Amino acid sequence: MICFIPRTESMKCLTLFSVCLLGSALLNAAEQQLINTQEITTPFLKPADALIGISLRDGFKVQLSTAEPAVQQPIAMTWDSRGRLWVAECYTYVESKVNFYTRLKDRILIFEDTDNDGVFDKRKVFWDQASQLAGIEVGFGGVWAAYASNVLFIPERNGGDVPDTAPEVLLDGFENDKVRHNIVNGLKWGPDGWLYGRHGIFASSDVGTPGTPKEKCTCINCSIFRYHPVTRRFDVVCHGTTNSWGHDWDKHGQLFFINSVIEHLWHAVPGARYRPSH
């Protein structure tokens, strides 16, 4: 993990992203063995050396917060109210011929910087029974996860960093076979208190609460959706575009998202239907 820090507030992390080296030699014997899908012809950079190639705007510096083997295959992350980082590791997504390798399990980790030096010195595995994990968020007494064909809620209300009970399926019906790497992903709280997520192209999903008849489900393809944590209402914000894998709000509360194969941003206008781009 690499943490960008403004020089005027040396311990406040503004933006964070992951560099995953995928070097099997670095893996701890107790960890899952990653699947090697291609021959290594170029040596991987060491984590510290990778920092050299990062370009920064004036007023920022970068430091290494954690690296393999402490974190592997990171696909999503979020912060909790205690300033801890929660990371979703996706081991199950491999190469196109295999799609998802379900013999492995995806995980949710918690990282903490106890001495405020910008380096995570405490790590805990919160949950290690996921599959096709592609989104994570924390709040309302638990952890929310985009997991295979579902959106789950994992209760954790006593502060012990251990699931209180088995996960609860809040939404199901998300296509997780034909859609491949465009599966339900990217959970994130919006400024309106709703939980937002994304759905890519190649297949459609009939989404609803468990047990909802198909004719009463909401059919979605490329879209940005949202879910209310209290009323449990599911809405589609906008339809269209292609493979959305990132979204955020500006200071005015306007939502923007990216499509991984298109260079520009999209403005998510509620109710809009954008032309598919693939």
Tab-separated table of C-alpha atoms in Angstrom:
chain	number	residue	atom	x	y	z
A	1	MET	CA	0.000	0.000	0.000
A	2	ILE	CA	1.246	3.464	-0.813
A	3	CYS	CA	-0.031	6.475	1.093
A	4	PHE	CA	-0.029	10.003	-0.329
A	5	ILE	CA	0.420	12.601	2.384
A	6	PRO	CA	0.257	16.430	2.212
A	7	ARG	CA	3.439	17.899	3.655
A	8	THR	CA	1.465	20.303	5.808
A	9	GLU	CA	-0.395	17.436	7.535
A	10	SER	CA	2.202	14.720	7.599
A	11	MET	CA	0.016	11.954	8.975
A	12	LYS	CA	-3.261	12.548	7.155
A	13	CYS	CA	-3.774	10.172	4.253
A	14	LEU	CA	-5.632	11.744	1.333
A	15	THR	CA	-5.437	9.061	-1.306
A	16	LEU	CA	-4.292	5.494	-1.170
A	17	PHE	CA	-3.791	2.823	-3.762
A	18	SER	CA	-2.172	-0.576	-3.919
A	19	VAL	CA	0.793	-2.006	-5.741
A	20	CYS	CA	0.582	-5.795	-5.918
A	21	LEU	CA	3.766	-7.494	-7.046
A	22	LEU	CA	2.393	-11.034	-7.333
A	23	GLY	CA	5.758	-12.572	-6.531
A	24	SER	CA	5.111	-16.050	-5.197
A	25	ALA	CA	8.519	-16.129	-3.549
A	26	LEU	CA	7.328	-13.422	-1.174
A	27	LEU	CA	4.347	-15.372	0.110
A	28	ASN	CA	4.201	-16.646	3.647
A	29	ALA	CA	3.735	-20.400	3.843
A	30	ALA	CA	0.565	-19.913	5.882
A	31	GLU	CA	-1.040	-17.787	3.153
A	32	GLN	CA	-2.872	-19.017	0.079
A	33	GLN	CA	-0.675	-19.759	-2.911
A	34	LEU	CA	-1.492	-17.450	-5.797
A	35	ILE	CA	-1.958	-18.958	-9.238
A	36	ASN	CA	0.838	-18.038	-11.645
A	37	THR	CA	-0.746	-17.505	-15.071
A	38	GLN	CA	2.333	-16.465	-17.029
A	39	GLU	CA	6.073	-16.882	-17.108
A	40	ILE	CA	7.975	-14.159	-15.297
A	41	THR	CA	10.488	-12.617	-17.707
A	42	THR	CA	11.071	-9.284	-15.957
A	43	PRO	CA	11.974	-9.100	-12.257
A	44	PHE	CA	9.369	-7.403	-10.111
A	45	LEU	CA	10.260	-4.127	-8.478
A	46	LYS	CA	10.805	-4.130	-4.760
A	47	PRO	CA	8.089	-2.126	-2.983
A	48	ALA	CA	10.459	0.682	-2.017
A	49	ASP	CA	11.792	0.926	-5.589
A	50	ALA	CA	8.263	1.243	-6.960
A	51	LEU	CA	7.902	4.597	-5.191
A	52	ILE	CA	10.564	6.144	-7.412
A	53	GLY	CA	8.357	5.979	-10.495
A	54	ILE	CA	5.423	7.849	-8.936
A	55	SER	CA	4.851	11.437	-10.058
A	56	LEU	CA	3.467	13.765	-7.394
A	57	ARG	CA	1.890	17.185	-7.402
A	58	ASP	CA	3.573	19.919	-5.389
A	59	GLY	CA	2.768	19.691	-1.694
A	60	PHE	CA	2.585	15.890	-1.516
A	61	LYS	CA	4.940	13.104	-0.581
A	62	VAL	CA	4.551	9.345	-0.777
A	63	GLN	CA	5.534	6.566	1.607
A	64	LEU	CA	5.137	2.819	1.760
A	65	SER	CA	2.457	1.727	4.238
A	66	THR	CA	2.494	-2.041	3.656
A	67	ALA	CA	3.417	-4.561	0.962
A	68	GLU	CA	3.430	-8.265	0.166
A	69	PRO	CA	3.108	-10.651	1.854
A	70	ALA	CA	0.987	-8.625	4.300
A	71	VAL	CA	-1.452	-7.791	1.493
A	72	GLN	CA	-2.072	-9.743	-1.726
A	73	GLN	CA	-4.437	-9.277	-4.665
A	74	PRO	CA	-6.097	-6.112	-3.242
A	75	ILE	CA	-9.218	-5.176	-5.209
A	76	ALA	CA	-11.071	-2.742	-2.927
A	77	MET	CA	-10.554	-0.802	0.293
A	78	THR	CA	-12.219	1.580	2.720
A	79	TRP	CA	-11.601	3.375	6.032
A	80	ASP	CA	-13.514	2.977	9.272
A	81	SER	CA	-14.285	5.593	11.932
A	82	ARG	CA	-11.120	4.625	13.843
A	83	GLY	CA	-8.861	5.445	10.913
A	84	ARG	CA	-8.178	1.801	10.090
A	85	LEU	CA	-7.909	0.495	6.548
A	86	TRP	CA	-10.096	-2.425	5.439
A	87	VAL	CA	-8.900	-4.274	2.329
A	88	ALA	CA	-10.658	-6.841	0.153
A	89	GLU	CA	-8.271	-9.419	-1.310
A	90	CYS	CA	-9.518	-11.219	-4.434
A	91	TYR	CA	-7.688	-14.516	-4.922
A	92	THR	CA	-10.423	-16.197	-6.958
A	93	TYR	CA	-10.211	-14.100	-10.141
A	94	VAL	CA	-7.489	-15.541	-12.354
A	95	GLU	CA	-7.118	-15.817	-16.145
A	96	SER	CA	-9.806	-15.632	-18.834
A	97	LYS	CA	-9.831	-19.369	-19.582
A	98	VAL	CA	-10.553	-20.189	-15.942
A	99	ASN	CA	-12.512	-17.072	-15.004
A	100	PHE	CA	-12.842	-17.615	-11.230
A	101	TYR	CA	-10.882	-20.262	-9.339
A	102	THR	CA	-13.253	-21.181	-6.534
A	103	ARG	CA	-10.841	-23.499	-4.724
A	104	LEU	CA	-9.286	-20.370	-3.295
A	105	LYS	CA	-11.025	-17.997	-0.887
A	106	ASP	CA	-11.097	-14.215	-0.896
A	107	ARG	CA	-10.560	-12.269	2.322
A	108	ILE	CA	-11.185	-9.048	4.186
A	109	LEU	CA	-8.238	-7.639	6.162
A	110	ILE	CA	-7.931	-4.827	8.703
A	111	PHE	CA	-4.772	-2.687	8.856
A	112	GLU	CA	-3.957	-0.255	11.650
A	113	ASP	CA	-1.191	2.280	12.241
A	114	THR	CA	-0.935	2.284	16.038
A	115	ASP	CA	1.978	4.727	16.379
A	116	ASN	CA	0.920	7.208	13.669
A	117	ASP	CA	4.099	6.912	11.617
A	118	GLY	CA	2.261	6.191	8.360
A	119	VAL	CA	3.159	2.486	8.336
A	120	PHE	CA	0.622	-0.198	9.200
A	121	ASP	CA	2.010	-2.218	12.111
A	122	LYS	CA	-1.121	-4.185	12.992
A	123	ARG	CA	-2.966	-6.567	10.675
A	124	LYS	CA	-5.927	-8.877	11.189
A	125	VAL	CA	-7.952	-11.175	8.942
A	126	PHE	CA	-11.617	-10.291	9.505
A	127	TRP	CA	-13.241	-12.818	7.147
A	128	ASP	CA	-11.686	-15.432	4.866
A	129	GLN	CA	-14.636	-17.292	3.328
A	130	ALA	CA	-15.488	-15.021	0.386
A	131	SER	CA	-15.540	-15.812	-3.322
A	132	GLN	CA	-15.517	-13.324	-6.214
A	133	LEU	CA	-15.160	-10.483	-3.711
A	134	ALA	CA	-15.098	-7.110	-5.504
A	135	GLY	CA	-16.349	-4.461	-3.092
A	136	ILE	CA	-16.256	-3.558	0.592
A	137	GLU	CA	-17.633	-0.846	2.875
A	138	VAL	CA	-17.922	-0.426	6.661
A	139	GLY	CA	-20.738	1.112	8.704
A	140	PHE	CA	-24.081	0.643	10.472
A	141	GLY	CA	-22.651	-2.018	12.769
A	142	GLY	CA	-20.914	-4.210	10.264
A	143	VAL	CA	-19.214	-4.795	6.948
A	144	TRP	CA	-20.862	-4.657	3.517
A	145	ALA	CA	-19.451	-6.788	0.718
A	146	ALA	CA	-20.059	-7.281	-3.002
A	147	TYR	CA	-19.607	-11.029	-3.129
A	148	ALA	CA	-20.278	-13.261	-6.168
A	149	SER	CA	-23.976	-12.817	-7.003
A	150	ASN	CA	-24.862	-11.007	-3.769
A	151	VAL	CA	-24.453	-7.918	-1.653
A	152	LEU	CA	-23.829	-9.109	1.905
A	153	PHE	CA	-23.886	-7.578	5.366
A	154	ILE	CA	-21.542	-9.073	7.973
A	155	PRO	CA	-22.590	-7.925	11.483
A	156	GLU	CA	-19.809	-6.738	13.808
A	157	ARG	CA	-21.273	-4.633	16.613
A	158	ASN	CA	-19.141	-5.520	19.647
A	159	GLY	CA	-15.846	-4.065	18.400
A	160	GLY	CA	-13.982	-7.361	18.473
A	161	ASP	CA	-13.208	-7.377	14.742
A	162	VAL	CA	-14.835	-10.795	14.419
A	163	PRO	CA	-18.119	-11.432	12.567
A	164	ASP	CA	-20.984	-11.680	15.055
A	165	THR	CA	-22.965	-14.089	12.880
A	166	ALA	CA	-22.951	-15.546	9.402
A	167	PRO	CA	-23.301	-12.957	6.610
A	168	GLU	CA	-26.794	-11.796	5.686
A	169	VAL	CA	-27.698	-11.662	1.994
A	170	LEU	CA	-29.298	-8.266	1.354
A	171	LEU	CA	-29.468	-8.399	-2.444
A	172	ASP	CA	-29.097	-11.309	-4.826
A	173	GLY	CA	-29.432	-12.003	-8.530
A	174	PHE	CA	-26.219	-10.341	-9.691
A	175	GLU	CA	-24.838	-12.302	-12.659
A	176	ASN	CA	-21.422	-13.700	-11.767
A	177	ASP	CA	-20.586	-16.104	-14.596
A	178	LYS	CA	-20.997	-14.577	-18.066
A	179	VAL	CA	-20.253	-11.103	-16.764
A	180	ARG	CA	-16.767	-12.184	-15.593
A	181	HIS	CA	-14.621	-9.210	-14.549
A	182	ASN	CA	-17.567	-6.821	-14.748
A	183	ILE	CA	-19.253	-8.330	-11.688
A	184	VAL	CA	-21.015	-6.261	-9.032
A	185	ASN	CA	-18.308	-4.132	-7.441
A	186	GLY	CA	-17.210	-0.918	-5.800
A	187	LEU	CA	-19.386	-0.347	-2.739
A	188	LYS	CA	-19.081	3.177	-1.360
A	189	TRP	CA	-21.162	5.418	0.902
A	190	GLY	CA	-22.661	8.416	-0.830
A	191	PRO	CA	-23.193	11.855	0.732
A	192	ASP	CA	-26.920	11.043	0.864
A	193	GLY	CA	-26.365	8.073	3.199
A	194	TRP	CA	-27.030	5.424	0.536
A	195	LEU	CA	-24.606	2.627	-0.350
A	196	TYR	CA	-23.584	2.925	-4.004
A	197	GLY	CA	-22.253	0.178	-6.266
A	198	ARG	CA	-21.515	-0.641	-9.895
A	199	HIS	CA	-22.371	-3.258	-12.525
A	200	GLY	CA	-20.551	-3.859	-15.812
A	201	ILE	CA	-21.374	-5.050	-19.300
A	202	PHE	CA	-21.596	-8.503	-21.007
A	203	ALA	CA	-24.536	-9.830	-18.982
A	204	SER	CA	-27.664	-8.588	-17.253
A	205	SER	CA	-28.767	-9.192	-13.670
A	206	ASP	CA	-32.213	-9.457	-12.106
A	207	VAL	CA	-31.617	-7.930	-8.684
A	208	GLY	CA	-33.824	-8.019	-5.623
A	209	THR	CA	-34.017	-9.084	-2.011
A	210	PRO	CA	-33.783	-12.855	-1.450
A	211	GLY	CA	-36.956	-14.617	-2.542
A	212	THR	CA	-38.182	-11.832	-4.820
A	213	PRO	CA	-39.869	-13.267	-7.953
A	214	LYS	CA	-37.937	-12.549	-11.145
A	215	GLU	CA	-40.754	-10.443	-12.597
A	216	LYS	CA	-40.493	-8.099	-9.593
A	217	CYS	CA	-36.697	-7.828	-9.649
A	218	THR	CA	-34.839	-4.892	-11.177
A	219	CYS	CA	-33.060	-5.766	-14.422
A	220	ILE	CA	-29.708	-4.027	-14.754
A	221	ASN	CA	-26.774	-4.180	-17.135
A	222	CYS	CA	-24.189	-1.381	-17.184
A	223	SER	CA	-25.256	0.795	-14.297
A	224	ILE	CA	-24.614	2.650	-11.079
A	225	PHE	CA	-26.992	1.543	-8.315
A	226	ARG	CA	-27.649	2.385	-4.686
A	227	TYR	CA	-29.065	0.646	-1.598
A	228	HIS	CA	-30.469	2.255	1.546
A	229	PRO	CA	-29.077	0.640	4.741
A	230	VAL	CA	-32.198	1.358	6.831
A	231	THR	CA	-35.180	1.135	4.464
A	232	ARG	CA	-33.453	-1.565	2.337
A	233	ARG	CA	-34.603	0.067	-0.855
A	234	PHE	CA	-32.714	-0.683	-4.093
A	235	ASP	CA	-32.527	1.912	-6.894
A	236	VAL	CA	-30.694	2.253	-10.191
A	237	VAL	CA	-29.080	5.685	-10.455
A	238	CYS	CA	-28.227	5.514	-14.157
A	239	HIS	CA	-27.878	2.955	-16.945
A	240	GLY	CA	-25.358	2.540	-19.736
A	241	THR	CA	-21.646	3.060	-20.531
A	242	THR	CA	-19.525	-0.083	-20.160
A	243	ASN	CA	-17.196	-1.411	-17.450
A	244	SER	CA	-17.491	0.910	-14.452
A	245	TRP	CA	-14.742	0.314	-11.881
A	246	GLY	CA	-14.536	3.517	-9.876
A	247	HIS	CA	-16.756	6.359	-8.663
A	248	ASP	CA	-16.670	9.349	-6.312
A	249	TRP	CA	-18.403	12.648	-5.543
A	250	ASP	CA	-17.174	16.214	-5.907
A	251	LYS	CA	-17.644	18.974	-3.310
A	252	HIS	CA	-21.075	19.735	-4.756
A	253	GLY	CA	-22.301	16.160	-4.263
A	254	GLN	CA	-22.161	15.358	-7.977
A	255	LEU	CA	-21.303	11.738	-8.785
A	256	PHE	CA	-18.658	10.852	-11.366
A	257	PHE	CA	-17.442	7.416	-12.423
A	258	ILE	CA	-14.879	5.814	-14.707
A	259	ASN	CA	-15.023	3.049	-17.287
A	260	SER	CA	-11.782	1.101	-17.260
A	261	VAL	CA	-11.309	1.077	-21.050
A	262	ILE	CA	-12.311	4.729	-21.637
A	263	GLU	CA	-10.086	7.638	-20.663
A	264	HIS	CA	-12.655	10.254	-19.673
A	265	LEU	CA	-14.982	10.483	-16.650
A	266	TRP	CA	-18.762	10.109	-16.755
A	267	HIS	CA	-21.196	12.345	-14.880
A	268	ALA	CA	-23.800	10.093	-13.223
A	269	VAL	CA	-27.016	12.024	-13.754
A	270	PRO	CA	-29.888	10.324	-11.847
A	271	GLY	CA	-32.279	8.675	-14.290
A	272	ALA	CA	-29.912	8.960	-17.245
A	273	ARG	CA	-29.509	6.235	-19.863
A	274	TYR	CA	-26.123	6.430	-21.546
A	275	ARG	CA	-25.275	4.736	-24.814
A	276	PRO	CA	-23.284	1.526	-24.201
A	277	SER	CA	-19.655	2.067	-25.154
A	278	HIS	CA	-18.675	-1.488	-26.032
